[in-house]
Structures are given as structure tokens and as C-alpha cells.
PDB file of C-alpha atoms in Angstrom:
ATOM      1  CA  MET A   1      21.900   3.266 -18.954  1.00 87.00           C
ATOM      2  CA  THR A   2      21.262  -0.244 -17.481  1.00 97.00           C
ATOM      3  CA  ILE A   3      22.625   0.374 -13.346  1.00 98.00           C
ATOM      4  CA  ARG A   4      23.532  -2.781 -11.765  1.00 98.00           C
ATOM      5  CA  VAL A   5      22.589  -3.892  -8.187  1.00 98.00           C
ATOM      6  CA  VAL A   6      23.990  -7.034  -6.154  1.00 98.00           C
ATOM      7  CA  ILE A   7      21.699  -7.904  -3.015  1.00 98.00           C
ATOM      8  CA  ALA A   8      23.499  -9.214   0.237  1.00 96.00           C
ATOM      9  CA  ASP A   9      21.402 -10.945   2.448  1.00 95.00           C
ATOM     10  CA  ASP A  10      21.710 -14.331   4.175  1.00 94.00           C
ATOM     11  CA  GLN A  11      17.584 -14.731   3.596  1.00 94.00           C
ATOM     12  CA  ARG A  12      16.951 -16.245   0.605  1.00 96.00           C
ATOM     13  CA  LEU A  13      12.988 -14.872   0.751  1.00 96.00           C
ATOM     14  CA  MET A  14      14.553 -11.594   1.460  1.00 94.00           C
ATOM     15  CA  ARG A  15      17.335 -12.061  -2.480  1.00 96.00           C
ATOM     16  CA  ALA A  16      14.196 -13.553  -4.138  1.00 97.00           C
ATOM     17  CA  GLY A  17      12.327  -9.945  -3.606  1.00 96.00           C
ATOM     18  CA  PHE A  18      14.435  -7.596  -3.553  1.00 97.00           C
ATOM     19  CA  ALA A  19      15.414  -8.719  -6.945  1.00 98.00           C
ATOM     20  CA  MET A  20      12.424  -9.617  -8.741  1.00 98.00           C
ATOM     21  CA  LEU A  21      11.767  -5.933  -7.288  1.00 98.00           C
ATOM     22  CA  VAL A  22      14.832  -4.896  -8.786  1.00 98.00           C
ATOM     23  CA  ASN A  23      14.486  -6.600 -11.781  1.00 98.00           C
ATOM     24  CA  SER A  24      10.980  -5.417 -13.056  1.00 97.00           C
ATOM     25  CA  ALA A  25      12.867  -1.694 -13.501  1.00 98.00           C
ATOM     26  CA  ASP A  26      13.591  -1.568 -16.753  1.00 97.00           C
ATOM     27  CA  ASP A  27      17.288   0.656 -15.590  1.00 98.00           C
ATOM     28  CA  LEU A  28      17.854  -2.104 -12.547  1.00 98.00           C
ATOM     29  CA  GLU A  29      19.835  -5.881 -13.027  1.00 98.00           C
ATOM     30  CA  VAL A  30      20.505  -7.393 -10.297  1.00 98.00           C
ATOM     31  CA  VAL A  31      24.065  -9.285 -11.274  1.00 98.00           C
ATOM     32  CA  GLY A  32      24.584 -11.239  -8.846  1.00 98.00           C
ATOM     33  CA  GLU A  33      23.508 -12.478  -4.856  1.00 98.00           C
ATOM     34  CA  ALA A  34      25.359 -13.256  -1.827  1.00 97.00           C
ATOM     35  CA  GLU A  35      24.744 -14.868   0.456  1.00 96.00           C
ATOM     36  CA  ASP A  36      27.196 -14.045   3.388  1.00 94.00           C
ATOM     37  CA  GLY A  37      29.348 -11.283   4.670  1.00 92.00           C
ATOM     38  CA  ALA A  38      31.983 -12.653   2.830  1.00 95.00           C
ATOM     39  CA  SER A  39      30.837 -13.435  -0.290  1.00 96.00           C
ATOM     40  CA  ALA A  40      29.366  -9.975  -0.650  1.00 95.00           C
ATOM     41  CA  VAL A  41      32.516  -8.802  -0.126  1.00 96.00           C
ATOM     42  CA  ALA A  42      34.106 -10.760  -3.067  1.00 97.00           C
ATOM     43  CA  LEU A  43      30.701 -10.606  -5.001  1.00 97.00           C
ATOM     44  CA  ALA A  44      31.463  -7.060  -5.395  1.00 97.00           C
ATOM     45  CA  VAL A  45      35.620  -6.632  -6.520  1.00 96.00           C
ATOM     46  CA  SER A  46      34.745  -9.264  -9.416  1.00 97.00           C
ATOM     47  CA  VAL A  47      31.756  -7.934 -10.434  1.00 97.00           C
ATOM     48  CA  THR A  48      31.845  -4.579  -9.763  1.00 97.00           C
ATOM     49  CA  PRO A  49      27.958  -3.158  -8.954  1.00 98.00           C
ATOM     50  CA  ASP A  50      26.934   0.106  -9.550  1.00 98.00           C
ATOM     51  CA  VAL A  51      24.990  -0.518  -6.137  1.00 98.00           C
ATOM     52  CA  ILE A  52      25.375  -3.320  -3.562  1.00 97.00           C
ATOM     53  CA  LEU A  53      21.568  -3.794  -1.257  1.00 97.00           C
ATOM     54  CA  ARG A  54      23.174  -5.443   1.872  1.00 93.00           C
ATOM     55  CA  ASP A  55      22.093  -6.362   5.053  1.00 91.00           C
ATOM     56  CA  ILE A  56      22.919  -5.798   8.238  1.00 88.00           C
ATOM     57  CA  ARG A  57      23.023  -8.938   9.802  1.00 82.00           C
ATOM     58  CA  MET A  58      24.834 -11.363   8.110  1.00 85.00           C
ATOM     59  CA  PRO A  59      27.056 -14.679   9.048  1.00 83.00           C
ATOM     60  CA  ASP A  60      30.770 -14.834   8.676  1.00 83.00           C
ATOM     61  CA  LEU A  61      31.250 -11.323   7.492  1.00 87.00           C
ATOM     62  CA  ASP A  62      28.474  -8.422   9.298  1.00 86.00           C
ATOM     63  CA  GLY A  63      27.223  -6.189   7.308  1.00 84.00           C
ATOM     64  CA  ILE A  64      28.751  -3.227   9.161  1.00 90.00           C
ATOM     65  CA  GLU A  65      32.569  -4.861   8.553  1.00 93.00           C
ATOM     66  CA  ALA A  66      31.614  -6.021   4.485  1.00 93.00           C
ATOM     67  CA  THR A  67      30.640  -2.204   3.731  1.00 94.00           C
ATOM     68  CA  ARG A  68      33.512  -0.912   5.099  1.00 95.00           C
ATOM     69  CA  ARG A  69      35.649  -3.250   3.843  1.00 96.00           C
ATOM     70  CA  ILE A  70      34.430  -3.024   0.545  1.00 96.00           C
ATOM     71  CA  CYS A  71      34.284   0.672   0.392  1.00 95.00           C
ATOM     72  CA  ALA A  72      37.905   0.866   0.748  1.00 96.00           C
ATOM     73  CA  ASP A  73      39.102  -1.208  -1.823  1.00 96.00           C
ATOM     74  CA  PRO A  74      40.158   0.895  -4.808  1.00 96.00           C
ATOM     75  CA  ALA A  75      38.687  -2.147  -7.060  1.00 94.00           C
ATOM     76  CA  CYS A  76      35.189  -0.636  -5.782  1.00 96.00           C
ATOM     77  CA  ALA A  77      35.930   2.561  -5.380  1.00 94.00           C
ATOM     78  CA  ALA A  78      32.329   3.789  -7.396  1.00 95.00           C
ATOM     79  CA  THR A  79      30.809   1.316  -5.734  1.00 97.00           C
ATOM     80  CA  ARG A  80      27.758   2.235  -3.828  1.00 97.00           C
ATOM     81  CA  VAL A  81      25.868   1.084  -0.982  1.00 97.00           C
ATOM     82  CA  ILE A  82      22.926   1.086   0.160  1.00 96.00           C
ATOM     83  CA  VAL A  83      22.387  -0.648   4.259  1.00 93.00           C
ATOM     84  CA  LEU A  84      18.851  -1.852   4.244  1.00 90.00           C
ATOM     85  CA  THR A  85      17.339  -4.112   8.140  1.00 84.00           C
ATOM     86  CA  THR A  86      14.566  -4.069  10.410  1.00 81.00           C
ATOM     87  CA  PHE A  87      16.191  -3.239  13.056  1.00 71.00           C
ATOM     88  CA  ASP A  88      15.249   0.639  13.538  1.00 71.00           C
ATOM     89  CA  LEU A  89      18.486   1.812  15.460  1.00 68.00           C
ATOM     90  CA  ASP A  90      20.450   4.859  15.416  1.00 76.00           C
ATOM     91  CA  GLU A  91      23.571   2.933  16.586  1.00 81.00           C
ATOM     92  CA  TYR A  92      22.923   0.099  12.818  1.00 78.00           C
ATOM     93  CA  VAL A  93      22.579   4.445  10.776  1.00 81.00           C
ATOM     94  CA  TYR A  94      25.482   6.042  12.437  1.00 88.00           C
ATOM     95  CA  ASP A  95      27.677   2.307  12.738  1.00 90.00           C
ATOM     96  CA  ALA A  96      26.910   1.753   8.759  1.00 89.00           C
ATOM     97  CA  LEU A  97      27.482   6.165   7.286  1.00 90.00           C
ATOM     98  CA  ARG A  98      30.967   5.844   8.834  1.00 94.00           C
ATOM     99  CA  ALA A  99      32.040   2.179   7.186  1.00 93.00           C
ATOM    100  CA  GLY A 100      30.993   4.523   4.468  1.00 93.00           C
ATOM    101  CA  ALA A 101      27.599   2.876   2.877  1.00 95.00           C
ATOM    102  CA  SER A 102      25.973   5.941   1.348  1.00 96.00           C
ATOM    103  CA  GLY A 103      22.239   4.972   2.500  1.00 93.00           C
ATOM    104  CA  PHE A 104      20.395   3.127   5.279  1.00 90.00           C
ATOM    105  CA  LEU A 105      17.021   2.150   4.862  1.00 92.00           C
ATOM    106  CA  LEU A 106      14.268   0.010   6.827  1.00 91.00           C
ATOM    107  CA  LYS A 107      13.009  -3.235   5.191  1.00 89.00           C
ATOM    108  CA  ASP A 108       9.736  -1.806   5.734  1.00 91.00           C
ATOM    109  CA  SER A 109       9.869   1.206   3.115  1.00 93.00           C
ATOM    110  CA  GLU A 110       7.860   1.033  -0.270  1.00 95.00           C
ATOM    111  CA  PRO A 111       9.241  -0.589  -2.528  1.00 96.00           C
ATOM    112  CA  THR A 112       9.337   2.332  -4.662  1.00 96.00           C
ATOM    113  CA  ASP A 113      11.189   4.155  -2.083  1.00 97.00           C
ATOM    114  CA  LEU A 114      13.868   1.602  -2.052  1.00 97.00           C
ATOM    115  CA  LEU A 115      14.405   1.717  -5.997  1.00 98.00           C
ATOM    116  CA  SER A 116      14.132   5.469  -5.851  1.00 98.00           C
ATOM    117  CA  ALA A 117      17.495   5.282  -2.888  1.00 97.00           C
ATOM    118  CA  ILE A 118      19.257   3.522  -5.794  1.00 98.00           C
ATOM    119  CA  ARG A 119      18.681   5.224  -8.237  1.00 98.00           C
ATOM    120  CA  ILE A 120      19.811   7.989  -6.701  1.00 97.00           C
ATOM    121  CA  VAL A 121      22.785   6.016  -4.919  1.00 97.00           C
ATOM    122  CA  ALA A 122      23.891   5.629  -8.333  1.00 97.00           C
ATOM    123  CA  ASP A 123      24.133   8.543  -8.956  1.00 95.00           C
ATOM    124  CA  GLY A 124      25.763  10.058  -6.419  1.00 88.00           C
TER     125      GLY A 124
END
């Protein structure tokens, strides 16, 4: 079974790096990318990925509110969100989890940790 992943980050280079990493795994596939929060919500509803990797600080709609909307939408009931950020702040972790995120990682995590997190979150 292939785990379908959407990447939402406002930095093109970060999206490209995450996409290369995710697509390097035989059991993972990037099915879409979004550069702002509103686009991430729309993409989640249209492609219903298994997992969304998303940044917290994004234009148009921040990552916390976008996560809240995705997790509250019945069309995305099976979609899980992993929040990625460069900011090691407890407040962000708590806000993300309260919004419905299933995981939280810093962007300086090991690549293997990110791939493991995707698989773990996809498995519930």
C-alpha cells in the first residue's frame, strides 16, 4: 500500500526537498504541494491524502488554522497532519495538537525520522 502525502510549505526549496525525500521511499508518494494555508486546505479536500506535511507559518492561513479546518472537514476524516517547523516552541506543539495534528517535528529532524513519522501517523 502506498501512503499518499501532500506537502504544504511556503518555501519552494523546502517543498522540493521534502518531496525528494518522500518520493525516495518505495511506499510513499507525493500527490500534491501547496504554498499557502488556504491552498493546503483546498488540496486536502480535493486529493484526500493519507498524510499532510505542513509548516506552521504560512501566508493566507497559518498552519494551525489550516490544520483545524482540514481535521474538521468530513471529507478529510482519514487524513492525518504532521506539523513541521523550525521553531522549537511548546506553544506551537500544543496548538498543533489541539487543532488535530497527529504529529509534530522540527525541520532539522533526521530524514529517516520524518519518513518513520509519516508511516506511523498513516498507520494511526
